[in-house]
mmCIF file of C-alpha atoms in Angstrom:
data_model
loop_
_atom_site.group_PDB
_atom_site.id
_atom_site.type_symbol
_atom_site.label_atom_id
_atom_site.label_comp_id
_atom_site.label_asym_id
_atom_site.label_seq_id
_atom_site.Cartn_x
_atom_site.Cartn_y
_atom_site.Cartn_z
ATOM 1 C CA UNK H 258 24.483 46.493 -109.687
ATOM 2 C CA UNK H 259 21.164 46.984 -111.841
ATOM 3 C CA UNK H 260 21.565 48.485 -114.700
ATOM 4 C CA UNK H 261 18.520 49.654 -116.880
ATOM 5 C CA UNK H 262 18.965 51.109 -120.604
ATOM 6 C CA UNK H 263 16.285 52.563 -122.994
ATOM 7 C CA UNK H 264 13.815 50.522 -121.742
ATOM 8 C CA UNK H 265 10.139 50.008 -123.623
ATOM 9 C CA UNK H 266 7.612 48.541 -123.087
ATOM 10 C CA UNK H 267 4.019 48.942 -125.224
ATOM 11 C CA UNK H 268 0.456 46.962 -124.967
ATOM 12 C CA UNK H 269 -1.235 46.458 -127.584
ATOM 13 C CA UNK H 270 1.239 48.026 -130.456
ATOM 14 C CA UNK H 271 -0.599 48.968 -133.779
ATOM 15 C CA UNK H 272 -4.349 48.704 -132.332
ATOM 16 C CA UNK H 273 -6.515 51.440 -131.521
ATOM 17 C CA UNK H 274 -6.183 50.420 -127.440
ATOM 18 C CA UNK H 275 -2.069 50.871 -128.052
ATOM 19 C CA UNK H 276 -0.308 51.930 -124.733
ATOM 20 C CA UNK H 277 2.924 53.162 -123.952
ATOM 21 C CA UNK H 278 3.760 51.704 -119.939
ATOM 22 C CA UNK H 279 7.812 52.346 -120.014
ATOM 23 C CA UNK H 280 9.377 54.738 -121.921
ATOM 24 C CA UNK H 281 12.882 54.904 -122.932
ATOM 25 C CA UNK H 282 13.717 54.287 -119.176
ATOM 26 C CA UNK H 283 17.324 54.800 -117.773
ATOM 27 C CA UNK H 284 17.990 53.896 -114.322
ATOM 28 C CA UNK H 285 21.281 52.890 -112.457
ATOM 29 C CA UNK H 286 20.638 51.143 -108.966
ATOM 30 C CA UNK H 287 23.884 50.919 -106.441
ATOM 31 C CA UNK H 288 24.892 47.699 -104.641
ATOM 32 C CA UNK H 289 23.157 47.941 -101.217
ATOM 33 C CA UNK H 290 20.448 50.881 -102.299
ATOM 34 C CA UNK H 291 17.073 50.962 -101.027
ATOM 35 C CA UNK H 292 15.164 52.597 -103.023
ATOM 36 C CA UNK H 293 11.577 53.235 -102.970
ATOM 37 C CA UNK H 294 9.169 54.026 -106.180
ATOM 38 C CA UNK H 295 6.092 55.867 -106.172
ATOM 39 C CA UNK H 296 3.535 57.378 -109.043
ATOM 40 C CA UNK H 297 0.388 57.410 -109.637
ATOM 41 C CA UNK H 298 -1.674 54.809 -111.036
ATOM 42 C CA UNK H 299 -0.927 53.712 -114.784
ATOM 43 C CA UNK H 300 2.722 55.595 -114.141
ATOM 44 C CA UNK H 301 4.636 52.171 -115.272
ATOM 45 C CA UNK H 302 5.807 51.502 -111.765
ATOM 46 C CA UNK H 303 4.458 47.754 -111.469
ATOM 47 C CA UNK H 304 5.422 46.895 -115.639
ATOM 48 C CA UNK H 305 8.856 48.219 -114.519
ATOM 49 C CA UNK H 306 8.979 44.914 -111.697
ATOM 50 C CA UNK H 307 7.479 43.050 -114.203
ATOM 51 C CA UNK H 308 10.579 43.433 -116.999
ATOM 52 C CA UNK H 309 12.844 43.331 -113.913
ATOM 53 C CA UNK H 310 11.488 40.341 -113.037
ATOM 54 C CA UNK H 311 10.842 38.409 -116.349
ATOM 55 C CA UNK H 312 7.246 37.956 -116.189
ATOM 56 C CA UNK H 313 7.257 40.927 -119.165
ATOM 57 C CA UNK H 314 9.791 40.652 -122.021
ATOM 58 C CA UNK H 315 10.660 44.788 -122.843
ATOM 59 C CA UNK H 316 9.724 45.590 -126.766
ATOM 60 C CA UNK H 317 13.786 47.481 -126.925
ATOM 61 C CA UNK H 318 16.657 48.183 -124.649
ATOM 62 C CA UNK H 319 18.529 45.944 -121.980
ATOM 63 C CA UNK H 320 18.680 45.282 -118.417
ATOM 64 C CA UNK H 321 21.480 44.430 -116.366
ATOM 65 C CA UNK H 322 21.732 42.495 -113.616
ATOM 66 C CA UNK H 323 25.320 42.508 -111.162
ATOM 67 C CA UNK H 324 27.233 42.937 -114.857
ATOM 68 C CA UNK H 325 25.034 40.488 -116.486
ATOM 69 C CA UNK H 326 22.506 40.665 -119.302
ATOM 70 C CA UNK H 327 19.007 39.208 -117.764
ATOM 71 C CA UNK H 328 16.885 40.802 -120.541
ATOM 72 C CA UNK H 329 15.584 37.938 -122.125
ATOM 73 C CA UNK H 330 16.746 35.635 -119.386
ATOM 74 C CA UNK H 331 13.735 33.109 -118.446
ATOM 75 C CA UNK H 332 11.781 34.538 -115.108
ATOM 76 C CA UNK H 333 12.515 31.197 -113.528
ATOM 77 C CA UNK H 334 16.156 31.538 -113.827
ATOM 78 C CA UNK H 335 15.987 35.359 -112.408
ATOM 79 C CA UNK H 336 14.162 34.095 -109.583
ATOM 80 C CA UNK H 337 17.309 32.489 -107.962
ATOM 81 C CA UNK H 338 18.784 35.957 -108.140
ATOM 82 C CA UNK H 339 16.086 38.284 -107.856
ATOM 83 C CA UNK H 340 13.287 37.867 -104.372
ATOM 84 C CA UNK H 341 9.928 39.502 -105.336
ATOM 85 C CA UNK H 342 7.054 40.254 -102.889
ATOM 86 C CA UNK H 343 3.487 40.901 -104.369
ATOM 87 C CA UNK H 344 0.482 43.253 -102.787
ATOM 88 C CA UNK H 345 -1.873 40.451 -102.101
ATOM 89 C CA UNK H 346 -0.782 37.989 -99.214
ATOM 90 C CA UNK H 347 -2.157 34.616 -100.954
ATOM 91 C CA UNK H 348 0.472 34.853 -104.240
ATOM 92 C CA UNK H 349 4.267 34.100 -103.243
ATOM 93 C CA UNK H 350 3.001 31.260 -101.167
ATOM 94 C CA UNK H 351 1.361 27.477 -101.370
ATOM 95 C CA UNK H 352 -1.357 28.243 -99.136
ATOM 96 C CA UNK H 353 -2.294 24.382 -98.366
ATOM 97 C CA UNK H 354 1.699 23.726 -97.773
ATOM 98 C CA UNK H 355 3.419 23.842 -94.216
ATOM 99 C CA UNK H 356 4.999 26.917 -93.119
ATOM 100 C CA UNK H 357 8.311 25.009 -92.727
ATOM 101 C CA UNK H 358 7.357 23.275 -96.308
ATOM 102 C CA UNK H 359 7.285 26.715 -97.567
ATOM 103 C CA UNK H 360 10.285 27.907 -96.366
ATOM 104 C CA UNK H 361 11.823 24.590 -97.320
ATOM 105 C CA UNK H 362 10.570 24.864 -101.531
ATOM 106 C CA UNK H 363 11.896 28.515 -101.539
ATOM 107 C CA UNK H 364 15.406 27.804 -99.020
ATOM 108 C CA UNK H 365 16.274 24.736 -101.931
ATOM 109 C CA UNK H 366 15.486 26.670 -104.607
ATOM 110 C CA UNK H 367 17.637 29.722 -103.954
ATOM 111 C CA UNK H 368 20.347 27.218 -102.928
ATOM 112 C CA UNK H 369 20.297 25.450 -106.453
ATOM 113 C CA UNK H 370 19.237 21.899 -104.383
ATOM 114 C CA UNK H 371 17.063 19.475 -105.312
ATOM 115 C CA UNK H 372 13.803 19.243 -102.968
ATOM 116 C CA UNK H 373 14.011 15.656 -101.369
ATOM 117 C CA UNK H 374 11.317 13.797 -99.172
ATOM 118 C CA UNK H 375 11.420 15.176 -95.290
ATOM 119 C CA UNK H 376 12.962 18.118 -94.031
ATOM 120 C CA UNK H 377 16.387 17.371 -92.962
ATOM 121 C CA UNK H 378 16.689 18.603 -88.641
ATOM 122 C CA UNK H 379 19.373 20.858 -89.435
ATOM 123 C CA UNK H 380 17.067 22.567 -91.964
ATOM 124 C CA UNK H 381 13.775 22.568 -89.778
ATOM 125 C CA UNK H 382 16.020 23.876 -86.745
ATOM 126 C CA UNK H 383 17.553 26.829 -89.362
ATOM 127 C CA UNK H 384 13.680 27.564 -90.653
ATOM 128 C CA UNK H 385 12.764 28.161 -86.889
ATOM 129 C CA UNK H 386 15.702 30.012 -85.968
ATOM 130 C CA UNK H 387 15.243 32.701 -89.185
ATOM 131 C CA UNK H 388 11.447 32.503 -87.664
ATOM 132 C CA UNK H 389 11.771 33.746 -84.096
ATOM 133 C CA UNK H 390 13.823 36.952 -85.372
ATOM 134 C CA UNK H 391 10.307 38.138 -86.503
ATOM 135 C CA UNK H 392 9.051 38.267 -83.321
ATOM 136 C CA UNK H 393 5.428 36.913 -84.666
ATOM 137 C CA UNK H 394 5.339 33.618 -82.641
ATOM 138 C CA UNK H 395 5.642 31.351 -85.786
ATOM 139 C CA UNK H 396 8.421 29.599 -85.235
ATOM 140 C CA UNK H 397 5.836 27.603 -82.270
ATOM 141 C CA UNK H 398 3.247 27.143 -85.914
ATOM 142 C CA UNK H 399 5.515 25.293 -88.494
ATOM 143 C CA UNK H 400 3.967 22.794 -88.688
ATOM 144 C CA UNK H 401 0.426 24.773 -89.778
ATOM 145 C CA UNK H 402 -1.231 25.318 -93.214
ATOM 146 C CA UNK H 403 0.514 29.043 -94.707
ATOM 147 C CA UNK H 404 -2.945 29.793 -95.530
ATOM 148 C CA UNK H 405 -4.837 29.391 -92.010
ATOM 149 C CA UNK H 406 -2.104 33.076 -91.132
ATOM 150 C CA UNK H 407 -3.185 36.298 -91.283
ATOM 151 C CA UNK H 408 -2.134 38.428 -94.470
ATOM 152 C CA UNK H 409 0.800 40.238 -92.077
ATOM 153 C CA UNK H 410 1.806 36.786 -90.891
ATOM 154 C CA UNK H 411 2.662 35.416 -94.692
ATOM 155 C CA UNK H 412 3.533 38.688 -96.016
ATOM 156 C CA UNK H 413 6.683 38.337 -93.259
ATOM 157 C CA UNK H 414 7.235 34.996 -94.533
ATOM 158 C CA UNK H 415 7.534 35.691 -97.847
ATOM 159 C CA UNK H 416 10.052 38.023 -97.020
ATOM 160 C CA UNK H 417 12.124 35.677 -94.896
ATOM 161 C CA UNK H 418 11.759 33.551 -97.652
ATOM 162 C CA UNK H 419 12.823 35.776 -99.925
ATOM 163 C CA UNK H 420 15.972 37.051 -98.171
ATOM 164 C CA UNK H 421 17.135 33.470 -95.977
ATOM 165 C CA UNK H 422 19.626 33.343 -99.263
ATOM 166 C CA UNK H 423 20.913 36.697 -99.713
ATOM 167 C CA UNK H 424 19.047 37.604 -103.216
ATOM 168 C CA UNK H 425 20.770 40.189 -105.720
ATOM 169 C CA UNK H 426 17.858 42.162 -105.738
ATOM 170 C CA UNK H 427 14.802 42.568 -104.109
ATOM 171 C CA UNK H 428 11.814 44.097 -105.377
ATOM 172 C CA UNK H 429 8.705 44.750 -103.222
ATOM 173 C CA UNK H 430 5.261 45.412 -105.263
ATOM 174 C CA UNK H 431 3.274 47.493 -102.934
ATOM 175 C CA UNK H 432 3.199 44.403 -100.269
ATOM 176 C CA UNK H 433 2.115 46.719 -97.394
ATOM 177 C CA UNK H 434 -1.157 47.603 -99.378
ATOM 178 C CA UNK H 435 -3.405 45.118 -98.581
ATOM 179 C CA UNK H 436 -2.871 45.064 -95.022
ATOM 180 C CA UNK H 437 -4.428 47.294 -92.114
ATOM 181 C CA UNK H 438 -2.234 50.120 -90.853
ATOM 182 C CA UNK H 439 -0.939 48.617 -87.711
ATOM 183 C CA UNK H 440 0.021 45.393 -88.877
ATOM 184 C CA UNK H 441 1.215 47.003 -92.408
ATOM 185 C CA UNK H 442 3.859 49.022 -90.027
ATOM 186 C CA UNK H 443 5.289 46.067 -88.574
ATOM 187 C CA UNK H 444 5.977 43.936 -92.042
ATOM 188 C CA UNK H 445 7.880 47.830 -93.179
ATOM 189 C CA UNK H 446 9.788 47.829 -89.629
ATOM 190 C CA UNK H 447 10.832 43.786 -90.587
ATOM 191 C CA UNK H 448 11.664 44.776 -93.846
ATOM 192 C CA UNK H 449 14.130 47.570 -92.908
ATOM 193 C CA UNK H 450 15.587 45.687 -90.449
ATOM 194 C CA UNK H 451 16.073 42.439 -92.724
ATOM 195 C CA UNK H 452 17.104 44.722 -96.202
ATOM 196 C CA UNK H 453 19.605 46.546 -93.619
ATOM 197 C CA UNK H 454 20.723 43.412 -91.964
ATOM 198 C CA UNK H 455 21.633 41.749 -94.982
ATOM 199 C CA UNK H 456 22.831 44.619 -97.395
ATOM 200 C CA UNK H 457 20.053 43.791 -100.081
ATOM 201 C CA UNK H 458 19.653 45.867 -102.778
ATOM 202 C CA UNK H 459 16.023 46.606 -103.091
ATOM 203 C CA UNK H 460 13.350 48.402 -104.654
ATOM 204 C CA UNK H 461 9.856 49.006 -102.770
ATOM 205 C CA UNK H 462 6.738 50.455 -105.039
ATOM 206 C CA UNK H 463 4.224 52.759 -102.504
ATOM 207 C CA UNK H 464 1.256 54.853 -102.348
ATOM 208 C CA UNK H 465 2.294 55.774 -99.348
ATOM 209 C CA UNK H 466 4.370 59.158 -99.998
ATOM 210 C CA UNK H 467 5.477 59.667 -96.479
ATOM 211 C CA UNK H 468 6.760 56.410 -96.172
ATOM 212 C CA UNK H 469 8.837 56.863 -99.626
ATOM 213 C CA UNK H 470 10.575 59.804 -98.274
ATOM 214 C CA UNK H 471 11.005 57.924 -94.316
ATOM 215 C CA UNK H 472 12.153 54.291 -95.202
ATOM 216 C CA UNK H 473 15.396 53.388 -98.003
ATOM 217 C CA UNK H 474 18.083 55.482 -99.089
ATOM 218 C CA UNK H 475 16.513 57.249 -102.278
ATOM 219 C CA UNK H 476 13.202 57.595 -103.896
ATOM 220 C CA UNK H 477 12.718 58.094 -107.587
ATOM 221 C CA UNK H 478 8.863 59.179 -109.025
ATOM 222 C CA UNK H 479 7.441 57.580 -112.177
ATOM 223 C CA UNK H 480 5.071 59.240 -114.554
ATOM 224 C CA UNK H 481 4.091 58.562 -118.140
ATOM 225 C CA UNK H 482 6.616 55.287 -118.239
ATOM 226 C CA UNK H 483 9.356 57.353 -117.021
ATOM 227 C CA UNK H 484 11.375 58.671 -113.958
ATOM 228 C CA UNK H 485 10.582 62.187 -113.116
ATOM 229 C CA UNK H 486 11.941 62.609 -110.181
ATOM 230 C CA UNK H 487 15.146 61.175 -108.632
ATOM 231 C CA UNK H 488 16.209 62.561 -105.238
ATOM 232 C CA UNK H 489 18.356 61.151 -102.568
ATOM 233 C CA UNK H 490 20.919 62.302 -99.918
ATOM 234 C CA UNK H 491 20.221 65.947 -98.361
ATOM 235 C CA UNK H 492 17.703 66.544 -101.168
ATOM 236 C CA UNK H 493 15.671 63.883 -99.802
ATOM 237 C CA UNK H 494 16.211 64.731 -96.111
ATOM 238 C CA UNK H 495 14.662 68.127 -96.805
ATOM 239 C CA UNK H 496 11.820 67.116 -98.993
ATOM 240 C CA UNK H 497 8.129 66.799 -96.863
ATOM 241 C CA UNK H 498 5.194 65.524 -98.964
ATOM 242 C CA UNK H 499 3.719 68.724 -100.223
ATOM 243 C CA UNK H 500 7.303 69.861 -101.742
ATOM 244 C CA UNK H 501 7.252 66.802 -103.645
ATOM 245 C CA UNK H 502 4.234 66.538 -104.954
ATOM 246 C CA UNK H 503 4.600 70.072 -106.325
ATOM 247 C CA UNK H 504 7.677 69.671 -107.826
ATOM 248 C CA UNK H 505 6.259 66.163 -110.067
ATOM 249 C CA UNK H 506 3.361 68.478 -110.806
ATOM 250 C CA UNK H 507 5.674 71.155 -112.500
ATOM 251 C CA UNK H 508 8.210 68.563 -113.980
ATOM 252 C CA UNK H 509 5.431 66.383 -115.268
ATOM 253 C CA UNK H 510 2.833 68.544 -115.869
ATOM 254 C CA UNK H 511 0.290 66.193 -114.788
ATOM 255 C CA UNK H 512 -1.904 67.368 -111.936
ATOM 256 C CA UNK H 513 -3.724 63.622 -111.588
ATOM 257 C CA UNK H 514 -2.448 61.472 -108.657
ATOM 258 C CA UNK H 515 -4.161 58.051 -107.478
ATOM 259 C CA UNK H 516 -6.526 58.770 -104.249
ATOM 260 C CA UNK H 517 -4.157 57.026 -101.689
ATOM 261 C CA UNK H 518 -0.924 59.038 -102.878
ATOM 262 C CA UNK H 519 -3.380 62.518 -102.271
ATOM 263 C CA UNK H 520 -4.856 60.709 -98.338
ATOM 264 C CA UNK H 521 -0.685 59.990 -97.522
ATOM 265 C CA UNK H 522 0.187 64.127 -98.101
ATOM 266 C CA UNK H 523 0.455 65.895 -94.596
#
């Protein structure tokens, strides 16, 4: 379904600051996989979305997306493929735009339409419909500002708005992060039950190592631009936190992991 092959990316090539944030990367992703990334910081997790996504062109090697070549397709043009969910609430929406205006830019957009003057009944009744399944009261507040919600409130959003057309591939950049715990457990329960719902193929960056190994259907660990680790089925079932962590530590030998990934081990 996703196809990745020799990927590299480098900043600053031939200067003294010169870094190396994916390296000869390799990954296969199955229609209908869920699978969740973690690493510490500077591993190459979020310049990974960004190639997948076209907001990076790669310096060598090809990506693949449902049999076709994307890797130097325009990020626009991915977007009506690929749904994409950032960690801070504000991006992914117009924040001085309706909720049901919001829903309506992305809904046309995905269906290859051209955005015309009103919202059509039919529309506005299918926007508050897809609303009510999150349980969050909004279908009663289309008609408010996106950016008078809380940060839980549009993060669900954007993933509605992300998934009302079934996208190819779903990537989720750490969109939890920015929210408390309580209400950053609900937007994860709403996106298992949408990404199961809807068979999307998706791939979730996290700090949070627990929640790597709990939610999706594999988890692969980045370090140093590259995957280290790559477990899934009863591998996964059977790995806990401190397992994990020493394993990447003896594959990788790197012994440096961001402070949240060392608060989630239990």
């Amino acid at each position: 379904m996703l196809e990745i092959r020799n990927l590299s990316k480098t900043f600053y090539a031939g200067t003294v600051n010169e870094k190396t944030a994916i390296d000869r990367l390799n990954l296969q992703v199955k229609d209908g996989e869920f699978i969740t990334v973690i690493g510490s910081n500077g591993a190459g997790k979020s310049t990974l979305f960004h190639l997948i996504a076209g907001s990076l062109l790669p310096n060598s090697g090809n990506i693949y997306l449902d049999g076709q070549e994307i890797t130097f397709l325009p990020e626009h043009k991915r977007a009506r493929q690929i749904g994409r969910i950032f960690q801070d609430p504000m991006r992914g929406t117009a924040p001085c735009m309706t909720v049901e205006e919001n829903m309506a830019l992305s809904y046309l957009r995905a269906k290859k339409r051209n955005f015309r003057f009103g919202i059509s009944k039919e529309d506005r009744a299918f926007f508050q419909e897809q609303l009510a399944m999150l349980h969050l009261g909004l279908e009663d507040r289309m008609k408010s500002p996106i950016g008078l919600l809380s940060g839980g409130q549009r993060q669900a959003i954007s993933l509605l708005m992300c998934t009302m057309v079934t996208p190819k591939l779903l990537l989720l950049d750490e969109h939890t992060a920015a929210l408390d715990p309580s209400t950053a457990q609900k937007v994860l329960t709403i996106t298992q039950e949408t990404v199961q719902k809807n068979h999307i193929t998706t791939m979730m960056i996290t700090h949070d190592i627990e929640a790597a190994l709990r939610l999706g259907t594999r988890t692969i660990m980045m370090g140093g631009g590259k995957i280290i680790m790559d477990i899934s089925g009863k591998e996964r079932e059977e790995m806990t936190v401190p397992k994990l962590l020493e394993q990447f530590r003896e594959r990788s030998q790197d012994s440096v992991f961001s402070d949240r990934m060392l608060l989630s081990e239990k």
